[in-house]
């Protein structure tokens, strides 16, 4: 495995240019990925190149489809951080091993105890069944 990021061109896969390699990836509606690179730093692909997003090191990343809710977990301890549009990673209460964000910006995490939690940005997290990984997606069904 080469840890490169590939983009579908309609008939096949093309590797995105650059030397950055990923261990986690998420993409919102503009089709430009944000990654946790193999060096632990967070990068965004835009304008044909990778842009490092501060000196924050992460273990996982998740975002809402409109790109305004970007969340990551600190590499060292899993602390939850939100990326502010001014370029700052702001630490918020909570910690986890995996993170995902739904289309409305609701954060979902799995902690070390393998319990899924939902975070409504400000309200406390609530428990759900046991799991080791979480991912949310909008399937386009509004019913």
PDB file of C-alpha atoms in Angstrom, residues 31-91:
ATOM      1  CA  UNK A  31     -14.284  16.976  -3.849  1.00  0.00           C
ATOM      2  CA  UNK A  32     -11.039  18.177  -2.268  1.00  0.00           C
ATOM      3  CA  UNK A  33      -9.819  15.794   0.426  1.00  0.00           C
ATOM      4  CA  UNK A  34      -8.567  16.643   3.886  1.00  0.00           C
ATOM      5  CA  UNK A  35      -6.189  14.034   5.260  1.00  0.00           C
ATOM      6  CA  UNK A  36      -4.268  12.993   8.291  1.00  0.00           C
ATOM      7  CA  UNK A  37      -0.915  12.338   6.655  1.00  0.00           C
ATOM      8  CA  UNK A  38       1.504   9.602   7.591  1.00  0.00           C
ATOM      9  CA  UNK A  39       3.531  12.327   9.379  1.00  0.00           C
ATOM     10  CA  UNK A  40       0.458  13.030  11.577  1.00  0.00           C
ATOM     11  CA  UNK A  41      -0.197  16.538  10.246  1.00  0.00           C
ATOM     12  CA  UNK A  42      -3.503  17.565   8.634  1.00  0.00           C
ATOM     13  CA  UNK A  43      -3.495  18.663   4.984  1.00  0.00           C
ATOM     14  CA  UNK A  44      -6.130  19.937   2.565  1.00  0.00           C
ATOM     15  CA  UNK A  45      -5.844  19.360  -1.177  1.00  0.00           C
ATOM     16  CA  UNK A  46      -6.808  22.504  -3.093  1.00  0.00           C
ATOM     17  CA  UNK A  47      -5.630  24.258  -6.237  1.00  0.00           C
ATOM     18  CA  UNK A  48      -3.608  21.247  -7.341  1.00  0.00           C
ATOM     19  CA  UNK A  49      -1.447  21.016  -4.203  1.00  0.00           C
ATOM     20  CA  UNK A  50      -1.486  20.017  -0.530  1.00  0.00           C
ATOM     21  CA  UNK A  51      -1.834  22.718   2.177  1.00  0.00           C
ATOM     22  CA  UNK A  52      -0.709  21.907   5.730  1.00  0.00           C
ATOM     23  CA  UNK A  53      -3.260  23.046   8.326  1.00  0.00           C
ATOM     24  CA  UNK A  54      -1.132  24.217  11.245  1.00  0.00           C
ATOM     25  CA  UNK A  55       1.196  22.215  13.480  1.00  0.00           C
ATOM     26  CA  UNK A  56      -1.604  20.081  14.925  1.00  0.00           C
ATOM     27  CA  UNK A  57      -1.014  16.319  14.715  1.00  0.00           C
ATOM     28  CA  UNK A  58      -4.082  14.096  14.431  1.00  0.00           C
ATOM     29  CA  UNK A  59      -5.095  10.425  14.449  1.00  0.00           C
ATOM     30  CA  UNK A  60      -8.450  10.858  12.635  1.00  0.00           C
ATOM     31  CA  UNK A  61     -10.471  13.531  10.808  1.00  0.00           C
ATOM     32  CA  UNK A  62     -14.123  14.107   9.915  1.00  0.00           C
ATOM     33  CA  UNK A  63     -16.126  16.905   8.315  1.00  0.00           C
ATOM     34  CA  UNK A  64     -19.595  17.970   7.246  1.00  0.00           C
ATOM     35  CA  UNK A  65     -20.251  18.017   3.510  1.00  0.00           C
ATOM     36  CA  UNK A  66     -20.204  21.829   3.286  1.00  0.00           C
ATOM     37  CA  UNK A  67     -16.720  22.051   4.799  1.00  0.00           C
ATOM     38  CA  UNK A  68     -17.667  24.370   7.670  1.00  0.00           C
ATOM     39  CA  UNK A  69     -17.458  21.688  10.358  1.00  0.00           C
ATOM     40  CA  UNK A  70     -13.986  20.120  10.356  1.00  0.00           C
ATOM     41  CA  UNK A  71     -13.036  18.004  13.361  1.00  0.00           C
ATOM     42  CA  UNK A  72     -10.012  15.912  14.295  1.00  0.00           C
ATOM     43  CA  UNK A  73      -8.660  13.878  17.176  1.00  0.00           C
ATOM     44  CA  UNK A  74      -5.237  14.696  18.603  1.00  0.00           C
ATOM     45  CA  UNK A  75      -2.636  12.078  17.715  1.00  0.00           C
ATOM     46  CA  UNK A  76      -1.212  11.889  21.243  1.00  0.00           C
ATOM     47  CA  UNK A  77      -4.368  11.498  23.337  1.00  0.00           C
ATOM     48  CA  UNK A  78      -7.489  11.558  21.113  1.00  0.00           C
ATOM     49  CA  UNK A  79      -8.614  14.974  22.387  1.00  0.00           C
ATOM     50  CA  UNK A  80     -11.378  16.430  20.172  1.00  0.00           C
ATOM     51  CA  UNK A  81     -10.463  19.551  18.168  1.00  0.00           C
ATOM     52  CA  UNK A  82     -12.489  21.739  15.787  1.00  0.00           C
ATOM     53  CA  UNK A  83     -10.815  23.568  12.928  1.00  0.00           C
ATOM     54  CA  UNK A  84     -11.819  27.217  12.908  1.00  0.00           C
ATOM     55  CA  UNK A  85     -11.940  29.021   9.575  1.00  0.00           C
ATOM     56  CA  UNK A  86      -9.248  31.399  10.897  1.00  0.00           C
ATOM     57  CA  UNK A  87      -6.805  28.450  10.758  1.00  0.00           C
ATOM     58  CA  UNK A  88      -6.757  27.519  14.472  1.00  0.00           C
ATOM     59  CA  UNK A  89      -7.438  24.041  15.880  1.00  0.00           C
ATOM     60  CA  UNK A  90      -9.618  24.660  18.978  1.00  0.00           C
ATOM     61  CA  UNK A  91      -9.719  21.954  21.641  1.00  0.00           C
TER      62      UNK A  91
END
